[in-house]
Tab-separated table of C-alpha atoms in Angstrom:
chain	number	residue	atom	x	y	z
H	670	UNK	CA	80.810	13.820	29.117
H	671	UNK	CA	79.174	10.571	28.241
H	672	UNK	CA	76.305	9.183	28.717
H	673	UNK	CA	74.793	9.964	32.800
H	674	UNK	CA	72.814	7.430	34.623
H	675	UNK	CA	69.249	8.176	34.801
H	676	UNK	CA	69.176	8.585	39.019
H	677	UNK	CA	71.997	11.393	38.317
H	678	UNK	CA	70.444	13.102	35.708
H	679	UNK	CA	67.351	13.860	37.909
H	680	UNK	CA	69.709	15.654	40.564
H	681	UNK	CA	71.548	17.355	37.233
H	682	UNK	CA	68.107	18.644	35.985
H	683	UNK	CA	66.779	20.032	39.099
H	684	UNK	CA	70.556	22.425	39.699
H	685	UNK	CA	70.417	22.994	36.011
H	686	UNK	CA	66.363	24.347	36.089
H	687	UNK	CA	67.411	25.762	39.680
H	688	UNK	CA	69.812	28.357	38.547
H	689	UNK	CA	69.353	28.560	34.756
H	690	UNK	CA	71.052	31.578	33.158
H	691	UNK	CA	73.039	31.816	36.342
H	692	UNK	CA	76.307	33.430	35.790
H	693	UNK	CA	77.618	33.176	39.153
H	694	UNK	CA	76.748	29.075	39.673
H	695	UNK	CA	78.743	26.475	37.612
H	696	UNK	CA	77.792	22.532	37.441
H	697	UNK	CA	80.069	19.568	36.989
H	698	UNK	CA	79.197	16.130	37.549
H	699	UNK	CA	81.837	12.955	36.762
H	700	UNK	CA	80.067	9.271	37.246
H	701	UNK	CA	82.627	6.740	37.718
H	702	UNK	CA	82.319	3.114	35.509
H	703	UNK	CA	83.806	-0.051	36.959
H	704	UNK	CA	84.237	-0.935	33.381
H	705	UNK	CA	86.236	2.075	32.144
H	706	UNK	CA	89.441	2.679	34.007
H	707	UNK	CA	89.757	6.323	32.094
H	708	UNK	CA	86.615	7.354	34.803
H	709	UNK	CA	87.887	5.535	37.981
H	710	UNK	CA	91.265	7.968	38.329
H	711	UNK	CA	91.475	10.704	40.576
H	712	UNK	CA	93.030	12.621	37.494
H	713	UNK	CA	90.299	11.941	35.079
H	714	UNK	CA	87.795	13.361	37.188
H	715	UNK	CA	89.590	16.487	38.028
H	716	UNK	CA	90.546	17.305	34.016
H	717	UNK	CA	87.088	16.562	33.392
H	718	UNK	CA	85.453	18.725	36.453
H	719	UNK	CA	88.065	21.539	35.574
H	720	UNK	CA	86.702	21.327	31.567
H	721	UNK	CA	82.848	21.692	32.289
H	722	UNK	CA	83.963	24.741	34.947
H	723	UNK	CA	85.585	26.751	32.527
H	724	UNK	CA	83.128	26.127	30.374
H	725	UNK	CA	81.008	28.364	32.847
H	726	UNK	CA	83.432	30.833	33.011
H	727	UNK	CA	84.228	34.298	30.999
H	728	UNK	CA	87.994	33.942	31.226
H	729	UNK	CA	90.247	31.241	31.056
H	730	UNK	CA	92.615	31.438	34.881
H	731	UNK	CA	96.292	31.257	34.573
H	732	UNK	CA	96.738	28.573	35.729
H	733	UNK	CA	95.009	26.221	33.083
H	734	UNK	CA	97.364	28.408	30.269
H	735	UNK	CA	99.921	27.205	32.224
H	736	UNK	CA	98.560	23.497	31.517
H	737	UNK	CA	98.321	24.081	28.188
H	738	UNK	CA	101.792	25.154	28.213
H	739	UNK	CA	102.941	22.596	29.709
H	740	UNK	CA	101.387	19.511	27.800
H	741	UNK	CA	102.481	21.743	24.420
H	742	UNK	CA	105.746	20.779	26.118
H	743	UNK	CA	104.521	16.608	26.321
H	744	UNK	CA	104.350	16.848	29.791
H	745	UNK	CA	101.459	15.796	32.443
H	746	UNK	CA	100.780	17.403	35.312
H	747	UNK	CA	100.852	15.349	38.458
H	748	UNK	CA	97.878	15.244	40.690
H	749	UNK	CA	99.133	17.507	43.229
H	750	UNK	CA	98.919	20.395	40.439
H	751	UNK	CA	95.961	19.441	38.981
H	752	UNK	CA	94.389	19.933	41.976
H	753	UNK	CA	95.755	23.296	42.394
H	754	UNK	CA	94.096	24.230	39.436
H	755	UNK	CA	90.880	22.748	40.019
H	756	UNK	CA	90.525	25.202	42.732
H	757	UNK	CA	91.915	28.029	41.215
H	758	UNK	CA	88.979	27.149	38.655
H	759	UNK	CA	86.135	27.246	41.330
H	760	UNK	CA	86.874	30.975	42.200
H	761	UNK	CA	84.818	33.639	41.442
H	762	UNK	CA	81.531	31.939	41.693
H	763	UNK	CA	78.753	32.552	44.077
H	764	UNK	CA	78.254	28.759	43.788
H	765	UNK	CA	79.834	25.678	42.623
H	766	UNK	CA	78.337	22.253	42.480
H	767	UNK	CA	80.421	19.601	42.062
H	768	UNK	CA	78.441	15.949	41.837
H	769	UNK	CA	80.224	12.437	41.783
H	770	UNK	CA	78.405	9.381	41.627
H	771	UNK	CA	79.041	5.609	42.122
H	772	UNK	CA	82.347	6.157	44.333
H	773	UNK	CA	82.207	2.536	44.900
H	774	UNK	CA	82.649	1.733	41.062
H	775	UNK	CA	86.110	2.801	41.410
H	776	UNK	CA	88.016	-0.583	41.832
H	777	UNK	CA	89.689	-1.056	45.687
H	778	UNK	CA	93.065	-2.254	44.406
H	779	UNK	CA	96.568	-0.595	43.730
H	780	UNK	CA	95.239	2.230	46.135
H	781	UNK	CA	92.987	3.754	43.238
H	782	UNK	CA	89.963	3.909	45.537
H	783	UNK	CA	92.521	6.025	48.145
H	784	UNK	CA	93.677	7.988	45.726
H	785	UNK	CA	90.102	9.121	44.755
H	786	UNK	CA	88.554	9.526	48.379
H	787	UNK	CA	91.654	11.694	49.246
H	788	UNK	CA	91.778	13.893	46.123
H	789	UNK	CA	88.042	14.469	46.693
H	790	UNK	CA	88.848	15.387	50.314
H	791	UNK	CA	91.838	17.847	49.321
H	792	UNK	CA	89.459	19.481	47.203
H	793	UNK	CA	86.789	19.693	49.575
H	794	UNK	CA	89.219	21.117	52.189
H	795	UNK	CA	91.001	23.581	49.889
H	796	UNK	CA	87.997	25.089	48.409
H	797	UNK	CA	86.265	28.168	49.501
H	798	UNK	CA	82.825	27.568	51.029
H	799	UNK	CA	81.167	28.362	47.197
H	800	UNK	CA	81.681	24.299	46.722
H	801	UNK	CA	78.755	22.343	47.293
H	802	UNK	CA	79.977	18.645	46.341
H	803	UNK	CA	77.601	15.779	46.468
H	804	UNK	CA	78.937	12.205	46.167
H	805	UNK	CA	76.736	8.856	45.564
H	806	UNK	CA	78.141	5.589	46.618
H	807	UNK	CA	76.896	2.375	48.399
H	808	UNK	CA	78.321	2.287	51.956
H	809	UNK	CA	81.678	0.528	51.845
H	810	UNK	CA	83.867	0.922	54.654
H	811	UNK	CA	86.675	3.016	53.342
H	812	UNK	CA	84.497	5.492	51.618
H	813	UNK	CA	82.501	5.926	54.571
H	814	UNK	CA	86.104	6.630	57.026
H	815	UNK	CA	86.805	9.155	53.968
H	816	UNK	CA	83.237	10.942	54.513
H	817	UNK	CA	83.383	11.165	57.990
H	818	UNK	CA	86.892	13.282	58.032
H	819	UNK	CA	85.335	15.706	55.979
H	820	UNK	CA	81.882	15.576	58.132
H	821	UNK	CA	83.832	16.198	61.597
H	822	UNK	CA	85.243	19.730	60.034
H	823	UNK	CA	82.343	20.908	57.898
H	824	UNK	CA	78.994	21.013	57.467
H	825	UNK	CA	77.713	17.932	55.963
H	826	UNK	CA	74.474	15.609	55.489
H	827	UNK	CA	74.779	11.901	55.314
H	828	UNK	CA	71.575	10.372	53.257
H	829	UNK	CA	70.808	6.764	53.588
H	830	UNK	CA	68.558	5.892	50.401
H	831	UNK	CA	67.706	2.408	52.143
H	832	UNK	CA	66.500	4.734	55.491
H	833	UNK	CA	63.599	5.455	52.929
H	834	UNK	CA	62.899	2.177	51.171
H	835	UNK	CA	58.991	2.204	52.424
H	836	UNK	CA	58.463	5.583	51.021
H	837	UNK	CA	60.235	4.633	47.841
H	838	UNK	CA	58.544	1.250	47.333
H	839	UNK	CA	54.957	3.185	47.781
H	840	UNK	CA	55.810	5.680	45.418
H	841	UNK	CA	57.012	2.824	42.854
H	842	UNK	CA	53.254	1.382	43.824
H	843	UNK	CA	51.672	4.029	42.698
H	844	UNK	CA	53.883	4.265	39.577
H	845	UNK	CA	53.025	0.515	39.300
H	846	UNK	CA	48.901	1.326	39.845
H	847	UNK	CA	48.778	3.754	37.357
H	848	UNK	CA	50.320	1.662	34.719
H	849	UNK	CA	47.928	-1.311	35.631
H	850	UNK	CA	44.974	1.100	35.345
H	851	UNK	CA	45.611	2.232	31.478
H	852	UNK	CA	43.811	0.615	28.661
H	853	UNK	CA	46.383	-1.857	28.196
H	854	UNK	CA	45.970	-3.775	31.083
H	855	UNK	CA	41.903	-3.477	31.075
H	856	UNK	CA	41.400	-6.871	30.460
H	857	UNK	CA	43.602	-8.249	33.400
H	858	UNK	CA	41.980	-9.716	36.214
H	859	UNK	CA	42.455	-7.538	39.817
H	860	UNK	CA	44.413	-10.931	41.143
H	861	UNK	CA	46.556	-11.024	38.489
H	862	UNK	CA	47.149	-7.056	38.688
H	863	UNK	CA	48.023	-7.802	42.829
H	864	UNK	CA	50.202	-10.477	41.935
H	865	UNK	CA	51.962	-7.828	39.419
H	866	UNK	CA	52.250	-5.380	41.707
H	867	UNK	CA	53.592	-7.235	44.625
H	868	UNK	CA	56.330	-9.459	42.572
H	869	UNK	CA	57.648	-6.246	40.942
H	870	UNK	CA	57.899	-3.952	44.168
H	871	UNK	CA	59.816	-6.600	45.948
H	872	UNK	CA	62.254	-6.762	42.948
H	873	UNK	CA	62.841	-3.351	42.168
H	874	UNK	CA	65.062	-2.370	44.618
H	875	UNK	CA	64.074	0.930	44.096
H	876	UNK	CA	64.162	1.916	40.549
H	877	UNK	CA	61.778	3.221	38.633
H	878	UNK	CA	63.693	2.469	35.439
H	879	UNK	CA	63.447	-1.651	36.145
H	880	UNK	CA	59.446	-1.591	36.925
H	881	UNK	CA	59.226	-0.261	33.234
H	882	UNK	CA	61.348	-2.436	31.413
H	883	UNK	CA	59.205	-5.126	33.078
H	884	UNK	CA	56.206	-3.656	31.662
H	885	UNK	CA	57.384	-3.557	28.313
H	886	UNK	CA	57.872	-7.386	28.632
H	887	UNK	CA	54.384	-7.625	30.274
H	888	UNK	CA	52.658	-5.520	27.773
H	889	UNK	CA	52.022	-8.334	25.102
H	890	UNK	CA	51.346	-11.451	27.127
H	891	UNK	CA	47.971	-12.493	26.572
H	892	UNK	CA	47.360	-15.520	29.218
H	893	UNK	CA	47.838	-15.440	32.879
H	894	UNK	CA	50.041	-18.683	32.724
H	895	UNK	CA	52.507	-16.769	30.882
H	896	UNK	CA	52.532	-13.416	33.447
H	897	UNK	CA	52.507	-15.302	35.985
H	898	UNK	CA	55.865	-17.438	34.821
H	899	UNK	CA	57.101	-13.692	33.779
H	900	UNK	CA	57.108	-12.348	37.082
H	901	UNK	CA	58.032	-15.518	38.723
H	902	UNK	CA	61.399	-15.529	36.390
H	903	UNK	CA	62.264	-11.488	36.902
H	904	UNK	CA	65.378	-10.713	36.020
H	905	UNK	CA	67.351	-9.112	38.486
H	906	UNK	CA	68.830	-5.615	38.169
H	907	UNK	CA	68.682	-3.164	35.308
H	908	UNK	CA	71.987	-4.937	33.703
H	909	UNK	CA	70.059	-8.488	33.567
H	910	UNK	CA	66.632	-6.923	32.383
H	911	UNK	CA	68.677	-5.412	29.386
H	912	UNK	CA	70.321	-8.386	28.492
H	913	UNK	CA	67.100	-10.172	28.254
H	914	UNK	CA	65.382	-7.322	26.040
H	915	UNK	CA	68.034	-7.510	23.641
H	916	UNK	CA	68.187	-10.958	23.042
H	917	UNK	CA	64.203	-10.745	22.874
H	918	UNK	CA	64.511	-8.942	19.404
H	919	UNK	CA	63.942	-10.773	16.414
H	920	UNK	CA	67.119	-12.220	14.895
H	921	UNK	CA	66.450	-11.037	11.712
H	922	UNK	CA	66.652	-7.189	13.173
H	923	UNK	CA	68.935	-8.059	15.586
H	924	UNK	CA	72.219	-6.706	13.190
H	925	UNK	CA	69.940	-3.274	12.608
H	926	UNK	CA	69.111	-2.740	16.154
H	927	UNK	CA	72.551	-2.920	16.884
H	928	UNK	CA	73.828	-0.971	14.384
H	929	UNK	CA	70.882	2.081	15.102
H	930	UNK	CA	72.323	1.870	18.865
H	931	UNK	CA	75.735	2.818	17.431
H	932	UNK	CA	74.317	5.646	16.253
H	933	UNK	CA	72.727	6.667	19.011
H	934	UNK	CA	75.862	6.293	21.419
H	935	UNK	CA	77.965	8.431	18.946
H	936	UNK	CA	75.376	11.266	17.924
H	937	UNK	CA	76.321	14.512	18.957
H	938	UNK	CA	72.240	15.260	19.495
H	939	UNK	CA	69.441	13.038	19.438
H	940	UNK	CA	68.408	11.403	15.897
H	941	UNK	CA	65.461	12.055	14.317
H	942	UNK	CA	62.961	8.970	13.354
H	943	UNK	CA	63.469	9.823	9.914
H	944	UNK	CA	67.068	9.708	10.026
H	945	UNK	CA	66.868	6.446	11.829
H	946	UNK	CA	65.249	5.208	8.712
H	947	UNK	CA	68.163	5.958	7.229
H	948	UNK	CA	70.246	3.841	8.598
H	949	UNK	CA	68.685	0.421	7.829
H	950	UNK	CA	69.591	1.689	3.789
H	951	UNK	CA	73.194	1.112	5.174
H	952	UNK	CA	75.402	-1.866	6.043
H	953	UNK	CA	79.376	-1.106	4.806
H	954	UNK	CA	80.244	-4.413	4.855
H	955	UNK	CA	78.463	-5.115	2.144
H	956	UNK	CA	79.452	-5.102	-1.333
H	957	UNK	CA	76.523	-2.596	-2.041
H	958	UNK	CA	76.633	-0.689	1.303
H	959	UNK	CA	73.850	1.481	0.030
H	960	UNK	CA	70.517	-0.270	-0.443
H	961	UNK	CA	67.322	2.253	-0.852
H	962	UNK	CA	64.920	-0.804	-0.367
H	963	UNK	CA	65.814	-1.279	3.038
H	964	UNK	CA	64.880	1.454	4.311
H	965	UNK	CA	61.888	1.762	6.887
H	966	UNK	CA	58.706	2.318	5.267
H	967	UNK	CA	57.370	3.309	8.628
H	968	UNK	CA	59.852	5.710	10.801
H	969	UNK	CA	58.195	4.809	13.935
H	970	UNK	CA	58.611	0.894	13.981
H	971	UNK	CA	61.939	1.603	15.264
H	972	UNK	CA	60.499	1.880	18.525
H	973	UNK	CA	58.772	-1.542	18.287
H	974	UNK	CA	61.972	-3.699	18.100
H	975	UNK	CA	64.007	-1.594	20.471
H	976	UNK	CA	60.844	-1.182	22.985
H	977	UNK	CA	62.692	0.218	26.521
H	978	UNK	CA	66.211	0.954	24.579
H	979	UNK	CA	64.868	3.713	22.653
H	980	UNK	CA	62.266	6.537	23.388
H	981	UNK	CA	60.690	8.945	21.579
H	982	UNK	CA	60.640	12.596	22.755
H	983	UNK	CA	58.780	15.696	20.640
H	984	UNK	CA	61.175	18.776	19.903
H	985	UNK	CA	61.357	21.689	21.905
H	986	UNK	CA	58.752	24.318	21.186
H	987	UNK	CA	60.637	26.567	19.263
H	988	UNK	CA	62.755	24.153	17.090
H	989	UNK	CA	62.760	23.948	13.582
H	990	UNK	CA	60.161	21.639	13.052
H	991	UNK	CA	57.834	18.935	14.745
H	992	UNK	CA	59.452	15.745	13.822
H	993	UNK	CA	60.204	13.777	16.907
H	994	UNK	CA	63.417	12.547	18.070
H	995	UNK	CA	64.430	9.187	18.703
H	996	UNK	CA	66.135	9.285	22.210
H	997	UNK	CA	68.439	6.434	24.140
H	998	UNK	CA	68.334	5.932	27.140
H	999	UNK	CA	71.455	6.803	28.561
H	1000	UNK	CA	71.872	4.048	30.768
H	1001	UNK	CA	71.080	1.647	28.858
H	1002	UNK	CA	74.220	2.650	25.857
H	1003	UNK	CA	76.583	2.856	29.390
H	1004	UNK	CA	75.623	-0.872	29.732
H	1005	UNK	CA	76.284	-1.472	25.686
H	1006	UNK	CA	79.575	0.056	25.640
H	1007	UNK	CA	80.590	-1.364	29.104
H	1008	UNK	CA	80.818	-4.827	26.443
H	1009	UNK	CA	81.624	-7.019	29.501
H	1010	UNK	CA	77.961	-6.693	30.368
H	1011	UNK	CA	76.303	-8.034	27.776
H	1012	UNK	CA	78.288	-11.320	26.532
H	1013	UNK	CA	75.106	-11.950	24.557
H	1014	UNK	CA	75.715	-9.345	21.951
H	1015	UNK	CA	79.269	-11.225	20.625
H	1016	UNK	CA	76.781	-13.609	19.326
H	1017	UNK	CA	74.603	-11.137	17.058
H	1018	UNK	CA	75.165	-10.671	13.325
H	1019	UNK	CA	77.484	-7.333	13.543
H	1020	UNK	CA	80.770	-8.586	12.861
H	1021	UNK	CA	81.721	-8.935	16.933
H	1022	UNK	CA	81.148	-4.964	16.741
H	1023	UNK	CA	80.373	-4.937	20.520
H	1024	UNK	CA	83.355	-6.295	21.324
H	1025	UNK	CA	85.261	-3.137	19.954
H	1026	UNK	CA	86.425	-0.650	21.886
H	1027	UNK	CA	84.353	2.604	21.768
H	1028	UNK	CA	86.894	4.237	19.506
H	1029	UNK	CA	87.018	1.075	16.718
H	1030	UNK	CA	82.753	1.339	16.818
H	1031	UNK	CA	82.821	4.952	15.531
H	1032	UNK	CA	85.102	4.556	12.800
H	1033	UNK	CA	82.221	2.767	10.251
H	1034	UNK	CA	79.882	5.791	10.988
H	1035	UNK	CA	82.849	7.842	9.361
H	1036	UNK	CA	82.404	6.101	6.518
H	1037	UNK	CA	78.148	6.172	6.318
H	1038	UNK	CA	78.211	9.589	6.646
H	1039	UNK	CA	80.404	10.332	3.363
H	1040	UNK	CA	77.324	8.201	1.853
H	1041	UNK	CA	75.090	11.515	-0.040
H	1042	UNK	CA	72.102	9.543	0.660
H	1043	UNK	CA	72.625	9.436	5.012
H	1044	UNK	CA	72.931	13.488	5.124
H	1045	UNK	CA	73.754	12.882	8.718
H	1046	UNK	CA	77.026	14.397	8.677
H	1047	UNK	CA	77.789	17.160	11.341
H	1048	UNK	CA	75.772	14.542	14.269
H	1049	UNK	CA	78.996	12.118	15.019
H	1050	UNK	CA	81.974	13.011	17.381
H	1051	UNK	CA	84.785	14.980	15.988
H	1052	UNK	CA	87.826	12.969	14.887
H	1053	UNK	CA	89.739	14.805	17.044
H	1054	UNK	CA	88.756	12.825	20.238
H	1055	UNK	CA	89.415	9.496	19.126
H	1056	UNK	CA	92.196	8.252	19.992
H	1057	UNK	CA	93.219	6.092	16.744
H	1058	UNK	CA	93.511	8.808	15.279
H	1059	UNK	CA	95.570	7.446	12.425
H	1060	UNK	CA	92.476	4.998	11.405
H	1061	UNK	CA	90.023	7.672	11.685
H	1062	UNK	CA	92.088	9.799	8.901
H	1063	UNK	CA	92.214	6.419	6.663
H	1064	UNK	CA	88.483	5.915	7.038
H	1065	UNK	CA	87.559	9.859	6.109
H	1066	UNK	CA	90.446	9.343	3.081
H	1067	UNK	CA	88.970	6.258	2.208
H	1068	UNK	CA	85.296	7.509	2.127
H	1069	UNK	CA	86.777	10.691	-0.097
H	1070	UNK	CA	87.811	8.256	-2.682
C-alpha cells in the first residue's frame, strides 16, 4: 500500500494497537485517489484487500491458487470471481476489518462509482458477520442510496463528521492555545494571538494537519503587519497550503528538496538524517554525479527547508541505534505524486521530474544506489513492481557498468 492519509491512519493505529498479536483479527484498508485510476476500480481494491488478508493468514485458500493459476495462464479474473475469493479470504477469522476511505474520490462517470458502491455491497452482503467494514466519503447522493440498502438489512451506524463541527473546532482551539502559549509565540501580543486563533479555526475545516502548516508559516514573522496579512491571505485546504510551502523554499534548494522527497516516497522504511545527507552528494545528471562537498555539514538542516513536509521521529526503543529518522508525511508525498496538484513543481530545477509518472521517478534512485558512497541500497522498491520493467533492468545494467 502507499502512502495513507493522516485522518485514516489514526483509525488504522487504534485497530492495529486494539488487537496487536491477534491471530484471529485481520486489517485491510484501500483509500481511493481521484488522481490515480489504478485505486478508483472496484478490482483494485478487492486484489489489494485480498493481498493484506492473506497476509494475516497461516495458509493460502484455494481459491487464490486457483488465481495464480489462472493469471500463469494470462488470464484476469472478472469481478464476479474476485469477489468470490475475497470472501473465501475473510473466513476463519474471529474478526475482519475492512476500511475504505474517500468513496467520493472515485470519479461518477462510465458507471465506475456504481461499480464500486455495488461490489462493496456484494461483499458486505456475502460475508459472514466477522466483517466489520467502515467506509469514509462526503455525502453524495448515490453513495448515500448505496449505504442505506445495506443499513435497512444490517446493523449499521451512519456518522456525520459536520454533526460535530463545534466539538471539533474547540478541540482544534485548544490545539491552537497550546501552540500560542510556547516560547515561540511569547512575544506576541494577546490581540494578535485572538486574531490567530479565530482566522485559523474558521479556516480549518476541521483538520488538525492545516492549523500546523499555518504555524510553520507563522513561526518566523516578526511584525504584526505581516501576521496579520498571513492570516488574512490563508490558503485554503491542505492541497493549497502545500503548494505555497513548496514554492516558499529557497530556489537554490529547491532541486535538493525535491530530489530528498523522491526518496522519501520510494523508501521502503523511513531515512535516516544521516542518509539524507547523503543525498545532496548526488545529482546523476551531472557529469560528476558524485560530489563529497555537497554534502550536509549539518544532518538536521534538512528539516529547516522542508519545515511541515518532513518530520523527525526518534527510533523505537529497542532499535539498533539512536539516530533519528527523517519521516514524510504521508499526505503530503500523495499530493506530490498526484502531479496534477502541484503545477508549481514543473517549474523547479529537476528536469520536469514531477511530471513523471511514479514508475519513471524511481528509476534515477536505481542508479544512486549502485553509487559505493550512498550505501542506501536494500531501502528502494523492488524492481519487480514497476511496471517498465524493461528500463528498470537498463538502469541496474547501466549502473553495473
Amino acid at each position: 500500500m502507499w502512502p495513507v492519509p493522516e485522518n485514516l491512519s489514526q483509525v488504522i493505529s487504534h485497530l492495529k494497537e486494539a488487537h496487536q498479536g491477534d491471530p484471529q483479527v485481520a486489517l485491510a484498508y484501500f483509500y481511493i485517489s481521484f488522481n490515480d485510476e489504478q485505486k478508483q476500480t472496484a478490482v483494485g481494491m478487492i486484489e489489494s484487500i485480498v493481498k493484506q488478508i492473506c497476509c494475516c493468514r497461516p495458509d493460502t485458500p484455494l481459491s487464490i491458487k486457483a488465481l495464480e493459476d489462472l493469471k500463469a495462464r494470462g488470464h484476469q479474473p472478472d469481478l464476479q470471481t474476485l469477489q468470490s475469493i475475497l470472501v473465501e479470504t475473510l473466513q476463519g477469522f474471529s474478526s475482519v476489518y475492512v476500511i475504505v476511505d474517500a468513496l467520493d474520490e472515485c470519479p461518477d462517470v462510465d458507471y465506475g462509482r456504481g461499480d464500486l458502491l455495488s461490489c462493496l455491497a456484494t461483499i458486505y452482503q456475502k460475508s459472514s458477520r466477522n466483517l466489520h467494514m467502515f467506509w469514509t466519503s462526503r455525502r453524495e447522493k448515490n453513495i448515500e442510496i448505496s449505504y442505506r440498502s445495506i443499513e435497512s438489512r444490517f446493523e449499521t451506524w451512519d456518522i456525520d463528521l459536520s454533526a460535530y463541527k463545534p466539538a471539533i473546532d474547540h478541540d482544534i482551539g485548544l490545539f491552537i492555545d497550546r501552540t500560542l502559549s510556547s516560547i515561540a509565540y511569547n512575544s506576541w501580543p494577546k490581540e494578535l494571538k485572538d486574531e490567530t486563533r479565530k482566522g485559523l479555526i474558521e479556516k480549518s475545516d476541521g483538520m488538525f494537519r492545516y492549523i500546523s502548516c499555518q504555524f510553520e508559516s507563522l513561526r518566523p514573522l516578526r511584525k504584526a503587519a505581516e501576521i496579520r496579512k498571513a492570516l488574512h491571505d490563508l490558503p485554503k485546504g491542505l492541497d493549497a497550503t502545500y503548494n505555497r510551502m513548496l514554492q516558499r523554499i529557497n530556489r537554490e534548494e529547491q532541486k535538493h528538496a525535491a530530489r530528498v522527497l523522491e526518496w522519501l516516497s520510494f523508501s521502503l522504511r523511513p531515512l535516516l538524517l544521516e542518509e539524507i545527507a547523503e543525498i545532496f552528494t548526488l545529482d546523476i545528471e551531472d557529469d560528476e554525479p558524485f560530489d563529497a562537498d555537497n554534502r550536509l555539514v549539518t544532518p538536521v538542516a534538512v528539516l529547516d527547508f522542508l519545515a511541515g513536509l518532513v518530520t523527525e521521529v526518534p527510533r523505537h526503543i529497542g532499535d539498533e541505534d539512536d539516530d533519528h529518522h527523517a519521516r514524510k508525511n504521508t499526505d503530503v508525498i500523495e499530493s506530490l505524486l498526484n502531479m496534477a496538484r502541484i503545477r508549481d513543481l514543473a517549474r523547479w530545477g529537476c528536469d520536469s521530474a514531477w511530471h513523471k509518472t511514479a514508475d519513471e521517478l524511481v528509476l534515477p534512485l536505481y542508479y544512486a544506489c549502485s553509487i559505493d558512497a550512498l550505501k542506501l541500497a536494500g531501502i528502494i522498491i523492488e524492481a519487480d513492481s514497476i511496471s517498465a520493467i524493461s528500463e528498470v533492468e537498463w538502469i541496474i545494467q547501466l549502473a553495473i557498468k
